[in-house]
Coordinates of C-alpha atoms in Angstrom, one line a residue:
M1 CA -26.2 21.7 -28.2
R2 CA -22.5 19.2 -28.9
K3 CA -20.8 22.2 -27.0
I4 CA -23.2 22.3 -24.4
F5 CA -22.7 18.5 -24.2
F6 CA -19.1 18.0 -24.6
I7 CA -18.7 21.3 -21.7
F8 CA -20.9 19.1 -19.8
F9 CA -18.6 15.7 -19.9
C10 CA -15.1 17.5 -19.7
F11 CA -16.8 19.2 -16.2
L12 CA -18.0 15.8 -15.4
G13 CA -14.6 14.6 -15.8
L14 CA -13.1 16.6 -13.6
F15 CA -15.2 17.0 -10.7
A16 CA -14.2 12.3 -10.9
N17 CA -10.7 13.4 -10.8
E18 CA -11.0 15.7 -8.2
I19 CA -13.2 13.4 -6.0
S20 CA -11.0 10.3 -6.5
E21 CA -7.9 12.8 -5.8
K22 CA -9.7 13.8 -2.3
T23 CA -10.3 10.5 -1.3
K24 CA -7.1 9.7 -1.8
N25 CA -6.2 12.5 0.3
L26 CA -8.5 10.6 2.7
E27 CA -7.2 7.5 2.8
S28 CA -3.7 8.3 3.3
N29 CA -5.0 10.9 6.2
K30 CA -7.1 8.2 7.8
R31 CA -4.0 6.0 7.9
I32 CA -1.7 8.4 9.2
Q33 CA -4.0 9.2 12.1
E34 CA -4.1 5.5 12.6
Q35 CA -0.3 5.2 12.6
L36 CA -0.3 8.0 15.3
N37 CA -2.4 6.2 17.3
K38 CA -1.0 3.0 17.7
K39 CA 1.9 1.7 20.6
L40 CA 5.4 2.1 20.0
E41 CA 5.8 -1.2 18.9
D42 CA 2.8 -2.3 16.8
L43 CA 4.5 1.2 14.8
A44 CA 7.8 -0.7 14.9
N45 CA 6.3 -4.0 14.0
D46 CA 4.9 -2.0 10.7
I47 CA 7.8 -0.9 9.4
L48 CA 9.8 -4.0 10.2
S49 CA 7.4 -5.8 8.6
G50 CA 7.1 -2.8 5.7
E51 CA 11.0 -3.8 5.4
K52 CA 10.1 -7.5 4.4
K53 CA 7.5 -6.5 2.0
L54 CA 9.9 -4.2 0.4
K55 CA 12.7 -6.6 0.1
E56 CA 10.2 -9.3 -1.2
L57 CA 8.7 -6.2 -4.1
S58 CA 12.6 -6.1 -4.9
D59 CA 13.4 -9.7 -5.1
Q60 CA 10.1 -9.9 -7.4
I61 CA 10.8 -6.9 -9.9
Q62 CA 14.5 -8.0 -10.2
V63 CA 13.4 -11.6 -11.4
L64 CA 10.5 -10.1 -13.4
N65 CA 12.9 -7.3 -15.0
L66 CA 15.1 -10.5 -15.9
Q67 CA 12.5 -12.0 -17.4
T68 CA 11.5 -8.7 -19.9
N69 CA 14.5 -8.3 -21.2
K70 CA 15.0 -11.8 -22.3
L71 CA 11.1 -11.4 -23.8
E72 CA 11.9 -7.7 -24.9
A73 CA 14.4 -8.8 -28.0
N74 CA 11.7 -12.1 -29.3
A75 CA 9.0 -9.3 -28.8
K76 CA 10.8 -7.0 -31.1
A77 CA 11.5 -9.7 -33.7
Q78 CA 8.0 -11.1 -33.3
N79 CA 6.3 -7.8 -34.1
K80 CA 8.4 -7.7 -37.1
E81 CA 7.4 -10.8 -38.4
L82 CA 4.2 -9.9 -37.2
Q83 CA 3.8 -6.6 -39.5
T84 CA 5.4 -8.7 -42.7
L85 CA 2.7 -11.7 -41.8
S86 CA -0.2 -9.2 -42.2
S87 CA 1.1 -7.9 -45.4
Q88 CA 1.5 -11.0 -46.8
N89 CA -1.5 -12.5 -45.8
K90 CA -3.4 -9.1 -46.9
E91 CA -2.0 -9.9 -50.5
L92 CA -3.4 -13.4 -50.7
L93 CA -6.3 -12.3 -49.3
K94 CA -6.8 -9.9 -52.4
S95 CA -5.2 -12.8 -54.6
K96 CA -8.1 -15.2 -53.2
A97 CA -10.8 -12.3 -53.9
L98 CA -9.8 -12.3 -57.5
M99 CA -9.5 -16.3 -57.4
E100 CA -13.0 -16.4 -56.3
N101 CA -14.5 -13.8 -58.8
K102 CA -12.5 -15.7 -62.1
L103 CA -13.7 -19.0 -60.9
I104 CA -17.5 -17.5 -60.8
V105 CA -17.1 -16.7 -64.5
L106 CA -15.2 -19.9 -65.7
M107 CA -18.0 -21.8 -64.2
A108 CA -20.4 -19.6 -65.3
K109 CA -19.4 -20.4 -68.9
D110 CA -18.8 -23.8 -68.0
F111 CA -22.7 -24.0 -67.2
A112 CA -23.8 -22.5 -70.7
Y113 CA -21.8 -24.6 -73.0
D114 CA -23.1 -27.7 -70.8
L115 CA -27.0 -26.3 -71.7
P116 CA -29.7 -29.1 -73.7
I117 CA -29.9 -29.3 -77.0
P118 CA -33.3 -27.5 -78.3
Q119 CA -36.8 -28.5 -79.3
G120 CA -36.2 -29.1 -83.5
Y121 CA -32.7 -29.5 -83.7
I122 CA -31.6 -30.7 -87.2
E123 CA -28.1 -32.4 -87.3
S124 CA -25.7 -30.9 -90.1
K125 CA -21.7 -31.1 -90.7
E126 CA -22.2 -27.3 -89.5
S127 CA -23.4 -28.1 -86.0
F128 CA -21.8 -31.8 -85.7
M129 CA -18.4 -29.0 -86.0
A130 CA -19.6 -27.2 -83.4
F131 CA -20.3 -29.7 -81.2
E132 CA -16.8 -30.8 -81.4
V133 CA -15.8 -26.8 -80.5
L134 CA -18.3 -26.8 -77.9
E135 CA -16.7 -30.3 -76.0
G136 CA -13.2 -28.8 -76.8
L137 CA -13.8 -25.5 -75.0
D138 CA -16.1 -27.7 -72.7
R139 CA -12.2 -29.6 -71.4
V140 CA -10.2 -26.1 -71.5
L141 CA -12.6 -24.4 -69.2
S142 CA -12.8 -27.9 -66.9
E143 CA -9.6 -27.6 -66.9
E144 CA -8.7 -24.1 -66.0
I145 CA -11.4 -24.6 -63.1
F146 CA -9.5 -27.6 -61.8
K147 CA -6.1 -25.6 -61.8
L148 CA -7.8 -22.8 -60.4
S149 CA -9.5 -24.8 -58.0
K150 CA -6.5 -25.7 -56.5
D151 CA -4.4 -23.0 -56.9
Y152 CA -7.8 -21.3 -54.6
E153 CA -7.2 -24.6 -52.2
D154 CA -3.5 -23.6 -51.6
I155 CA -3.7 -19.8 -51.1
T156 CA -6.7 -20.8 -48.7
R157 CA -4.4 -23.4 -46.9
L158 CA -1.5 -20.4 -47.0
I159 CA -3.8 -17.6 -45.8
D160 CA -4.6 -20.2 -42.5
N161 CA -1.2 -21.3 -41.8
K162 CA -0.3 -17.4 -41.7
Q163 CA -3.4 -16.8 -40.0
A164 CA -1.8 -19.4 -37.1
Q165 CA 1.6 -17.7 -37.0
I166 CA 0.1 -14.5 -36.6
Q167 CA -2.4 -16.1 -34.0
K168 CA 0.7 -17.3 -31.7
I169 CA 2.7 -14.5 -32.0
N170 CA -0.6 -12.2 -30.8
L171 CA -0.4 -14.6 -27.8
N172 CA 2.9 -14.5 -27.8
L173 CA 3.3 -10.9 -27.5
K174 CA 0.2 -10.7 -25.4
D175 CA 2.3 -12.6 -22.5
Y176 CA 4.8 -10.1 -22.6
N177 CA 2.8 -7.4 -22.5
D178 CA 1.2 -9.0 -19.1
Q179 CA 4.6 -9.3 -17.9
I180 CA 4.8 -5.4 -18.5
A181 CA 1.9 -4.9 -16.6
K182 CA 2.5 -7.1 -13.7
L183 CA 6.1 -5.4 -13.7
Q184 CA 4.5 -1.7 -13.5
L185 CA 2.1 -2.7 -10.7
L186 CA 5.0 -4.0 -8.6
K187 CA 7.3 -1.0 -9.3
Q188 CA 3.4 1.2 -8.3
N189 CA 3.1 -1.1 -5.0
Q190 CA 7.1 -0.7 -4.2
L191 CA 6.5 2.7 -4.5
N192 CA 3.4 3.4 -2.1
E193 CA 5.5 0.9 0.2
I194 CA 8.5 3.2 -0.2
N195 CA 6.1 6.3 0.9
K196 CA 4.4 4.4 4.0
Q197 CA 7.7 3.7 5.3
K198 CA 9.2 7.3 5.0
T199 CA 5.6 8.2 7.0
D200 CA 6.2 5.5 9.6
R201 CA 9.6 6.2 10.2
S202 CA 9.4 9.7 10.6
I203 CA 5.7 8.8 13.0
Y204 CA 8.0 6.7 14.9
A205 CA 11.3 9.0 14.9
K206 CA 8.8 12.3 16.7
K207 CA 7.5 9.3 18.8
L208 CA 10.9 8.4 20.3
E209 CA 11.9 12.1 20.3
N210 CA 8.4 12.8 22.3
L211 CA 8.7 10.1 24.6
Q212 CA 12.4 11.4 25.9
A213 CA 11.1 15.0 25.6
Q214 CA 8.2 14.2 27.9
Q215 CA 10.4 12.0 30.3
E216 CA 12.8 15.0 30.9
E217 CA 9.9 17.1 31.6
L218 CA 8.7 14.3 34.3
R219 CA 12.1 14.2 35.7
K220 CA 12.8 17.8 35.9
T221 CA 9.1 17.8 37.9
L222 CA 9.6 15.0 39.7
N223 CA 13.4 16.9 41.2
Q224 CA 12.1 20.1 41.7
L225 CA 9.5 18.9 44.1
K226 CA 12.4 16.6 45.7
I227 CA 10.4 13.3 44.7
I228 CA 13.3 11.4 42.3
Q229 CA 16.5 13.0 42.7
N230 CA 18.1 12.6 39.3
K231 CA 21.4 10.9 38.0
K232 CA 23.8 13.9 36.4
Q233 CA 23.6 13.7 32.8
E234 CA 26.3 14.9 30.1
E235 CA 25.3 16.8 27.9
T236 CA 27.8 17.8 25.2
K237 CA 27.6 21.7 23.4
D238 CA 27.5 19.5 20.0
N239 CA 23.8 18.6 20.6
K240 CA 22.5 21.9 21.9
S241 CA 24.4 23.3 18.5
K242 CA 23.2 20.7 15.9
P243 CA 20.3 21.2 13.8
S244 CA 17.6 18.7 14.9
N245 CA 16.6 16.0 12.3
N246 CA 15.3 12.5 12.9
K247 CA 18.7 10.8 12.8
Q248 CA 20.5 13.2 15.9
T249 CA 17.5 13.3 17.4
I250 CA 17.2 9.3 17.6
R251 CA 21.3 9.4 18.6
Q252 CA 20.4 11.9 21.5
L253 CA 18.0 9.8 22.9
G254 CA 20.3 6.8 22.9
S255 CA 23.1 8.8 24.2
S256 CA 20.8 9.8 27.2
Y257 CA 19.8 6.4 28.4
Q258 CA 19.3 6.0 31.8
S259 CA 17.8 2.8 33.6
G260 CA 16.1 4.7 37.0
N261 CA 16.6 3.4 40.0
I262 CA 13.4 0.7 40.3
K263 CA 11.9 -0.9 43.1
K264 CA 9.3 -3.2 43.5
Y265 CA 6.4 -2.8 45.1
T266 CA 4.8 -5.0 47.6
G267 CA 2.2 -3.9 49.5
K268 CA -1.7 -4.1 48.8
K269 CA -3.3 -3.3 45.5
T270 CA -5.4 -0.6 45.2
I271 CA -8.0 0.3 42.1
A272 CA -6.9 1.9 39.1
P273 CA -7.4 5.1 37.8
L274 CA -9.4 4.6 34.7
D275 CA -12.3 2.3 34.7
S276 CA -11.4 0.2 31.9
F277 CA -8.5 0.3 30.1
T278 CA -5.5 -1.7 28.2
V279 CA -1.7 -1.1 28.4
K280 CA -0.8 1.3 25.8
Q281 CA 3.0 1.0 27.0
K282 CA 4.7 -1.4 29.5
F283 CA 6.8 0.0 32.5
G284 CA 10.7 -1.1 32.2
N285 CA 13.0 -1.3 29.5
Y286 CA 12.0 -1.1 25.3
L287 CA 14.8 -2.6 22.8
D288 CA 13.9 -0.2 20.0
P289 CA 13.9 -2.6 17.1
I290 CA 14.3 0.3 14.6
Y291 CA 17.2 2.4 15.6
N292 CA 18.8 -0.5 18.0
I293 CA 18.2 2.2 21.1
K294 CA 17.6 1.1 24.7
I295 CA 14.9 2.6 26.5
F296 CA 13.6 2.9 29.9
N297 CA 10.2 3.6 30.9
E298 CA 9.5 5.4 34.1
N299 CA 5.5 5.0 33.4
V300 CA 2.7 3.7 31.4
I301 CA 0.5 4.5 29.0
L302 CA -3.2 3.4 29.9
R303 CA -5.9 3.7 26.7
S304 CA -9.5 4.1 28.2
T305 CA -11.8 2.5 26.3
K306 CA -13.8 4.8 26.1
S307 CA -13.4 8.5 25.4
D308 CA -13.8 11.5 27.8
A309 CA -13.0 9.3 30.9
T310 CA -12.8 10.6 34.4
V311 CA -9.5 10.2 36.0
R312 CA -9.3 8.8 40.0
S313 CA -7.0 9.1 42.7
V314 CA -5.8 5.2 43.7
L315 CA -4.9 6.2 47.1
D316 CA -5.5 9.0 49.8
G317 CA -3.1 11.7 49.7
K318 CA -2.8 15.1 49.4
V319 CA -2.1 16.8 45.6
V320 CA 1.7 18.6 45.3
F321 CA 1.3 19.0 42.0
A322 CA -1.4 20.7 39.3
K323 CA -1.0 22.6 36.7
D324 CA -0.8 22.7 32.6
T325 CA 2.6 22.0 31.0
S326 CA 4.5 22.3 27.7
M327 CA 5.2 18.9 26.6
L328 CA 3.2 16.6 29.3
Q329 CA -0.4 18.7 29.0
R330 CA -2.0 19.0 32.3
V331 CA -0.2 17.1 35.3
V332 CA -1.2 16.2 38.9
I333 CA 0.9 14.7 41.7
I334 CA -0.5 13.0 44.7
E335 CA 1.6 12.1 47.4
H336 CA 0.9 9.2 49.7
N337 CA 1.5 7.4 53.1
N338 CA 5.0 4.9 52.6
G339 CA 6.6 7.8 50.3
I340 CA 4.9 6.3 47.6
H341 CA 3.7 9.8 44.7
T342 CA 1.5 8.6 42.2
I343 CA 2.0 10.9 38.4
Y344 CA -1.5 11.4 36.3
A345 CA -0.2 13.0 33.1
H346 CA -1.8 13.9 30.0
L347 CA -5.1 14.8 31.5
D348 CA -7.0 17.0 29.1
K349 CA -8.9 18.7 32.3
I350 CA -8.3 19.1 36.4
A351 CA -11.1 18.8 38.3
P352 CA -12.0 21.9 39.8
T353 CA -11.5 20.6 43.4
I354 CA -7.7 19.2 42.9
K355 CA -5.8 22.2 44.3
V356 CA -2.1 21.9 45.8
G357 CA -2.5 21.0 49.1
K358 CA -5.8 20.0 49.3
N359 CA -6.4 16.3 50.5
V360 CA -8.5 13.6 48.7
K361 CA -9.6 10.3 49.1
K362 CA -9.2 7.0 47.1
G363 CA -11.4 7.0 44.2
S364 CA -11.8 10.7 44.4
V365 CA -11.9 12.4 40.6
V366 CA -8.5 13.9 39.5
G367 CA -9.8 15.4 35.5
R368 CA -10.6 13.3 32.5
I369 CA -8.6 12.0 29.4
K370 CA -9.5 12.0 25.7
N371 CA -8.4 8.7 25.5
D372 CA -4.5 8.0 27.1
L373 CA -3.6 8.3 30.8
T374 CA -0.1 8.5 31.3
F375 CA 0.9 7.2 35.2
E376 CA 3.7 6.8 36.7
V377 CA 4.4 5.6 40.9
T378 CA 7.6 6.8 42.6
Q379 CA 8.2 5.4 46.7
E380 CA 11.3 7.3 48.3
N381 CA 13.4 7.6 45.7
F382 CA 12.7 4.4 43.1
H383 CA 10.5 4.0 40.3
I384 CA 7.7 1.4 40.6
N385 CA 6.0 -0.6 37.9
P386 CA 2.3 0.9 38.2
L387 CA 0.7 -2.3 37.4
E388 CA 2.0 -3.5 40.4
L389 CA 0.3 -1.2 42.7
I390 CA -3.1 -1.3 40.5
S391 CA -5.6 -3.7 40.4
L392 CA -6.4 -4.9 36.7
N393 CA -9.6 -6.2 37.1

C-alpha cells in the first residue's frame, strides 16, 4: 500500500511539473503572438523600454554584488563564530543541568537536617554533640548551596549572553541570505528580459525584412502595370550572394531606401475601404529607432475593429489587377478617374464579382480580410497619402 501511495505522489509531482512547463510555454507563445500583432513603432518602443529595464537591472545587480561581496567575508566569520557559540552553549547547558541536580540534592539534605525535634526527646551529652554536628553540617550545606546558586546564576547569565549573540548573528546572516535571494531573483529577471529582447528583436527584424519585400513586390506590380515607374536601384552582387541574417537584411533594407514621389491630394474626400478601423501603419517616412534606418511607407495599414471584415472600393472604377501574390496575399487594383489607382492588399478573399476589366461602383465589395488591410493610393506616377483621400469618421 505504501508503495502505491509513493508511486501515486510521484506521478502527481511529475504531472504538476508538466502542467507548469506547459503553462510557461503557453504564456510565452501568447506573448510572441501579441508582439507579432503590434505596430512596428510599438514593438520598437517595447525593445527600447526593455533595454532601459536591462540597464536598470544591471545597475541593481552591480550594487547588490558589491554589497554581497562585502557581507560575504563577514558572513563566513559569523558562521564560524555561531558554531563556536552554539558548541559553548551546549556545554554550558550541560553544566547548568548538573548544577540543577546538585542543588536539588543539597536542598533535600538541608531540609532533612532542619526537621523538627520529635516528641519525648531527652537532652543528653550525646544529643548535644549530635546537634552541634548537625548545625555544622547545615552551615556547610548552606554555604555550598549559596556558592552553587551563585555559580548557577552566573552560568545562566552567560548562557543568556551567548544566546543573545547567537540571535544577533542569525539576524545578520538572515540579512545576508535575503541579499543573496534578492540577487538571484534580479539575475533571473535579467535573464527573462534578455530572452524577451532576443524574441522582440527577431520579430522586429523580420517585420522590417517583410516590409521591404512587400513594398518591392508591390512596386514591381505597379511598374508592370505602368501605374508607377520605379527609380532604378543599384543592387550589388554581394547582397545577392551573402547568406541572409538579421543584420545583413537590415543593412540591405537601409541601403535600398527610396522616398517615392509624393503628391498632395486636393480632391473631395470619399468613403473608407473599411467600416471601422484604426491606423496600424502611417504613410510616409518612418525613422527606425532600433537600427536608425529611414523607411518610406508608400501605403497605410488599416486594422479592422472586427474580424472577417468587408473591404469596399472607395471610388467608381475599373479592376486592372486581381490575383494572389507571394508576399501580399490577394491583391486588387482599381483604376479611377483623374489618374488615380487604389490598391487593396493582404486580402484573405477576393469577391467573386471582382474580375480584371470589370467596372465597379463606389462601395462595391472588393473582398474580405481577417484583421489588417494594406491600402495604397497613386495618381499619375505619384504616391498619395491614402488618409487624405478617405474620410476617417
